[in-house]
Coordinates of C-alpha atoms in Angstrom, one line a residue:
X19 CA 35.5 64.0 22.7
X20 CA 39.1 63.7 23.0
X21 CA 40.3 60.9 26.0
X22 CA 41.8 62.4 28.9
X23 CA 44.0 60.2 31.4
X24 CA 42.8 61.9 34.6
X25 CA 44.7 61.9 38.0
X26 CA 42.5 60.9 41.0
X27 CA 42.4 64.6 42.8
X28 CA 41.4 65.5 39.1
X29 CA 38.5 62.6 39.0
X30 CA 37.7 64.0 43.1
X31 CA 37.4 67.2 42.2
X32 CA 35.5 67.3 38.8
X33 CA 33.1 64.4 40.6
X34 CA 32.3 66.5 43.3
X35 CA 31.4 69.7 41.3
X36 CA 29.6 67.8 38.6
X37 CA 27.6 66.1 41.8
X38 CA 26.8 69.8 43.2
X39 CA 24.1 71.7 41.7
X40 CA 25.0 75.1 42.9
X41 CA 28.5 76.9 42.0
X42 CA 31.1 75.8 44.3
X43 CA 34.2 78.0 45.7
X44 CA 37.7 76.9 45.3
X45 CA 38.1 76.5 49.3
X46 CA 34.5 74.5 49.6
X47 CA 35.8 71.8 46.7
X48 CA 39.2 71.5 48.9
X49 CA 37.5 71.0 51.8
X50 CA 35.0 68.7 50.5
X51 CA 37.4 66.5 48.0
X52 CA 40.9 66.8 50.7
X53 CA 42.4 68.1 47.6
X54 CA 44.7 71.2 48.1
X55 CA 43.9 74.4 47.1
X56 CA 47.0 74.6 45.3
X57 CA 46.0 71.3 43.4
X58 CA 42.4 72.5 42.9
X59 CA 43.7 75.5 41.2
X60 CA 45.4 73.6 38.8
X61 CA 42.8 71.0 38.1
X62 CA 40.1 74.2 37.9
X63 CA 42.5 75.3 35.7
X64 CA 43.3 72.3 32.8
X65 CA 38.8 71.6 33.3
X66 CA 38.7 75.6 32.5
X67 CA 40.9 75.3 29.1
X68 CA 38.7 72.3 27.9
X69 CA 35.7 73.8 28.4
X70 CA 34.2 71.5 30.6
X71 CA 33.8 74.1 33.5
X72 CA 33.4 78.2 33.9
X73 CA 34.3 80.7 37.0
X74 CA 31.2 82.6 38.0
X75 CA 30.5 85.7 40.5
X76 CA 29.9 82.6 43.0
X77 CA 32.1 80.4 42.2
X78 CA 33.0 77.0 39.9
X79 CA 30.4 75.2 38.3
X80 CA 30.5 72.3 35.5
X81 CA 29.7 74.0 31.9
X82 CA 29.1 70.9 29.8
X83 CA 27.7 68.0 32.5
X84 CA 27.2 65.2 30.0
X85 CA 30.5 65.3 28.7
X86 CA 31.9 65.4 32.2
X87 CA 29.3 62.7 33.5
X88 CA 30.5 60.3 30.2
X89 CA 34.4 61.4 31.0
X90 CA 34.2 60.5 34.5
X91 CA 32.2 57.3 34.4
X92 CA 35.2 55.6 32.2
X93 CA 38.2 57.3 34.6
X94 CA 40.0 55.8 37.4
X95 CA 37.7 54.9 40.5
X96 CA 38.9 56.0 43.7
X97 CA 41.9 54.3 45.6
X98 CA 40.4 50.8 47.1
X99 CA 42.2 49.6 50.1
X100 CA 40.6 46.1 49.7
X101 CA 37.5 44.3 49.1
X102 CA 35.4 41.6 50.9
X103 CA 32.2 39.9 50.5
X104 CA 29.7 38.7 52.4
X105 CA 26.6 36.2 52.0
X106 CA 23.2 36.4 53.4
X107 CA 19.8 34.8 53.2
X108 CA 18.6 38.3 54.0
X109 CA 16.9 40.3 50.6
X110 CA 19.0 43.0 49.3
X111 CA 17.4 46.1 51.1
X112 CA 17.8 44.1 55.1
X113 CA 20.7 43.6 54.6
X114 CA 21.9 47.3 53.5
X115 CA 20.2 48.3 56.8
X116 CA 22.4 45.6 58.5
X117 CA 25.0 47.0 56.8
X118 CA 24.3 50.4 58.0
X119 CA 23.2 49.5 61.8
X120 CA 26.6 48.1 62.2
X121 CA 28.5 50.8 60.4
X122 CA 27.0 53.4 63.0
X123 CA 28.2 51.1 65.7
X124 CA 31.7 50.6 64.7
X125 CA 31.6 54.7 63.7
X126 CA 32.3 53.4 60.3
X127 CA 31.2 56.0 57.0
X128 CA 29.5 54.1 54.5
X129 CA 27.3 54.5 51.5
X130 CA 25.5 52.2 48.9
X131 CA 26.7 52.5 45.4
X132 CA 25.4 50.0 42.5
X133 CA 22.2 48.4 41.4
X134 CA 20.4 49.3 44.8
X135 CA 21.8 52.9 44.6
X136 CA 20.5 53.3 41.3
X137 CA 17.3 51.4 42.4
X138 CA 16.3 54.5 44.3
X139 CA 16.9 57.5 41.8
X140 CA 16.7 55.7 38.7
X141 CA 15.3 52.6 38.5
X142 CA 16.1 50.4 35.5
X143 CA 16.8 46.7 36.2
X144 CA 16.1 44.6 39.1
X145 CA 19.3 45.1 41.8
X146 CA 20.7 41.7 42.8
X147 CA 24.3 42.4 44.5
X148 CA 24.9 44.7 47.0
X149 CA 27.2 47.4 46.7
X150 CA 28.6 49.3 49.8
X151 CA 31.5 51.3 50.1
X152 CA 33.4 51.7 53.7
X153 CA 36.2 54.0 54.8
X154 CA 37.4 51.6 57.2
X155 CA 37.1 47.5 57.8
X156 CA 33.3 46.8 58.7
X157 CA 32.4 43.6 60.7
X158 CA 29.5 42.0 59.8
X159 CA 29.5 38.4 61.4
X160 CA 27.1 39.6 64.2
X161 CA 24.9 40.8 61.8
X162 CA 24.7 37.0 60.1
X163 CA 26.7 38.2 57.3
X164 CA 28.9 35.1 56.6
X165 CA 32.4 36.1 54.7
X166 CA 32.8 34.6 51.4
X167 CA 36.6 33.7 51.1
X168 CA 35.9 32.2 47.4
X169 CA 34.6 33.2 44.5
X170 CA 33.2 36.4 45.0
X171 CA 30.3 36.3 42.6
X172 CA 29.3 33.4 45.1
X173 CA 28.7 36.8 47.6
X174 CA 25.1 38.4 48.6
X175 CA 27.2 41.6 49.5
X176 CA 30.3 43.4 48.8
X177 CA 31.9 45.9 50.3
X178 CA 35.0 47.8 49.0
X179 CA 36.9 50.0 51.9
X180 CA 39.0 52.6 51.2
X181 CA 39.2 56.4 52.5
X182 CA 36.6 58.8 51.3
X183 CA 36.6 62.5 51.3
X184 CA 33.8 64.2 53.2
X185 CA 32.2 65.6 50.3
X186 CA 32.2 62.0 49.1
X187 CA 28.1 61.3 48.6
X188 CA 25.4 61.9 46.9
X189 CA 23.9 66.1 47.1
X190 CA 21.0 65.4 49.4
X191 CA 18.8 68.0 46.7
X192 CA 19.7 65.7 43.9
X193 CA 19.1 62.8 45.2
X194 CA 15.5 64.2 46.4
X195 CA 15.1 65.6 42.9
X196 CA 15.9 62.2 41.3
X197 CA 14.2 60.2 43.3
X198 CA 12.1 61.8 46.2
X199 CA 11.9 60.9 49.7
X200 CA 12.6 56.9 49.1
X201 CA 16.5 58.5 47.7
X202 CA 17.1 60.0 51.1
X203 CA 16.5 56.9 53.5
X204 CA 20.3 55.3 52.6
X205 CA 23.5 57.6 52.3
X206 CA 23.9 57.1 48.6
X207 CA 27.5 57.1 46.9
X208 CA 28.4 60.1 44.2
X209 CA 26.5 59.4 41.2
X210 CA 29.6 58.7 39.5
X211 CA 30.3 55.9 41.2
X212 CA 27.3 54.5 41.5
X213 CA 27.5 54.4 37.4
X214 CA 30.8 52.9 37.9
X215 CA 29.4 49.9 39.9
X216 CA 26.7 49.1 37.5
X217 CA 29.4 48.4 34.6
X218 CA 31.3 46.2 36.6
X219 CA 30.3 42.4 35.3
X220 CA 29.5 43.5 32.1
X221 CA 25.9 42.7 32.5
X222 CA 24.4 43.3 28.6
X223 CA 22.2 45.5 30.0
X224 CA 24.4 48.1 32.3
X225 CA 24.3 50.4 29.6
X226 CA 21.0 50.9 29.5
X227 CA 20.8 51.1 33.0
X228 CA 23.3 54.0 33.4
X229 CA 22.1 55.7 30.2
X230 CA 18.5 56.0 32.2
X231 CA 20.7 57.2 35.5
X232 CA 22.5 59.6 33.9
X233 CA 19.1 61.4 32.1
X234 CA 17.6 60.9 35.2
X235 CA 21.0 63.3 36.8
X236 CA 21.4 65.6 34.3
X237 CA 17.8 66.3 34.4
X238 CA 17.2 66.6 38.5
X239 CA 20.4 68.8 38.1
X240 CA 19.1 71.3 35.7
X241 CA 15.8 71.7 37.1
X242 CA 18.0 72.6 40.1
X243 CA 20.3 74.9 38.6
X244 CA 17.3 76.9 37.0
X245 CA 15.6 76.7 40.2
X246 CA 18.8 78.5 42.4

């Protein structure tokens, strides 16, 4: 399919309707994305005339999912305010929960994108790295998280911080569908961008990996869309 240089309200807004099962109304998608309705309109608009999205009685919903899944997956991620990692002798799923414990402490919102994302609605390839993604600064040093202020492929955990919508997170059905009650003990990053994560490194496997996370998607959402 023709390339598409995509704004990011246009890759907020298209992520979060191809991440919701059910039809979603113009207010609902600007509420959820922090996109205005104005903007929305326009975006529904452009996603309308390339036939990657259809108005219904209830609202918008994503006509062609794969090709929006493939277009998205390649577009510009999010806005990152920074990036810092971490090392630990903890294995990869304590120190998530670390992660998390101390998030709710400091009131931060954050979610686990990557190999250990994936891990629980698709699983593929062993997850080494941890993935996290903050909307504000998290401190981990009480946790036993030592900051790596090198090479950051010498780091057990990274965590990118920048501000996320609240719509910005996996569809709790989805994630049920795809991977059952395991996929609903972390809050799991959009599917997008847990595909993005995997690509980063260029691991010769990554595209595997997402090819079997995207099936595993579009499949949990059709079952859901028949099922509504």
């Amino acid at each position: 399919m023709a390339q598409f240089r995509l704004s990011h309200a246009e890759v907020a807004v298209l992520s979060y309707l191809l991440g919701s099962p059910a039809p979603q109304r113009q207010v609902h998608i600007a509420a959820a994305t922090g996109v205005t309705q104005a903007r929305v309109s326009q975006i529904m608009a452009i996603a309308d005339t390339r036939g990657w999205t259809e108005r219904c009685a209830e609202g918008w919903r994503v006509l062609r999912p794969r090709a929006v899944f493939d277009h998205l997956v390649t577009a510009r991620p999010p806005r990152v305010t920074t990036v810092e990692a971490w090392y630990s002798l903890d294995n990869g799923p304590r120190q998530i929960e670390l992660a998390l414990e101390r998030a709710a402490a400091q009131r931060v919102s954050l979610h686990v994108c990557g190999d250990w994302a994936a891990d629980r609605i698709a699983p593929w390839r062993i997850p080494e790295i941890v993935v996290l993604h903050a909307d504000a600064r998290l401190e981990l040093d009480e946790a036993g998280f030592v900051p790596v202020d090198t090479d950051p492929s010498d780091a057990s955990l990274v965590v990118t911080i920048g501000k996320s919508p609240p719509g910005w997170r996996l569809d709790a059905a989805l994630a049920a569908a795809m991977g059952g009650l395991q996929a609903q003990v972390w809050p799991l990053a959009p599917v997008i961008e847990v595909a993005r994560h995997m690509l980063i490194g260029n691991k010769p496997d990554a595209a595997e990996a997402v090819a079997e996370l995207e099936e595993r998607f579009l499949s949990a959402r059709a079952e859901l869309e028949r099922a509504a």
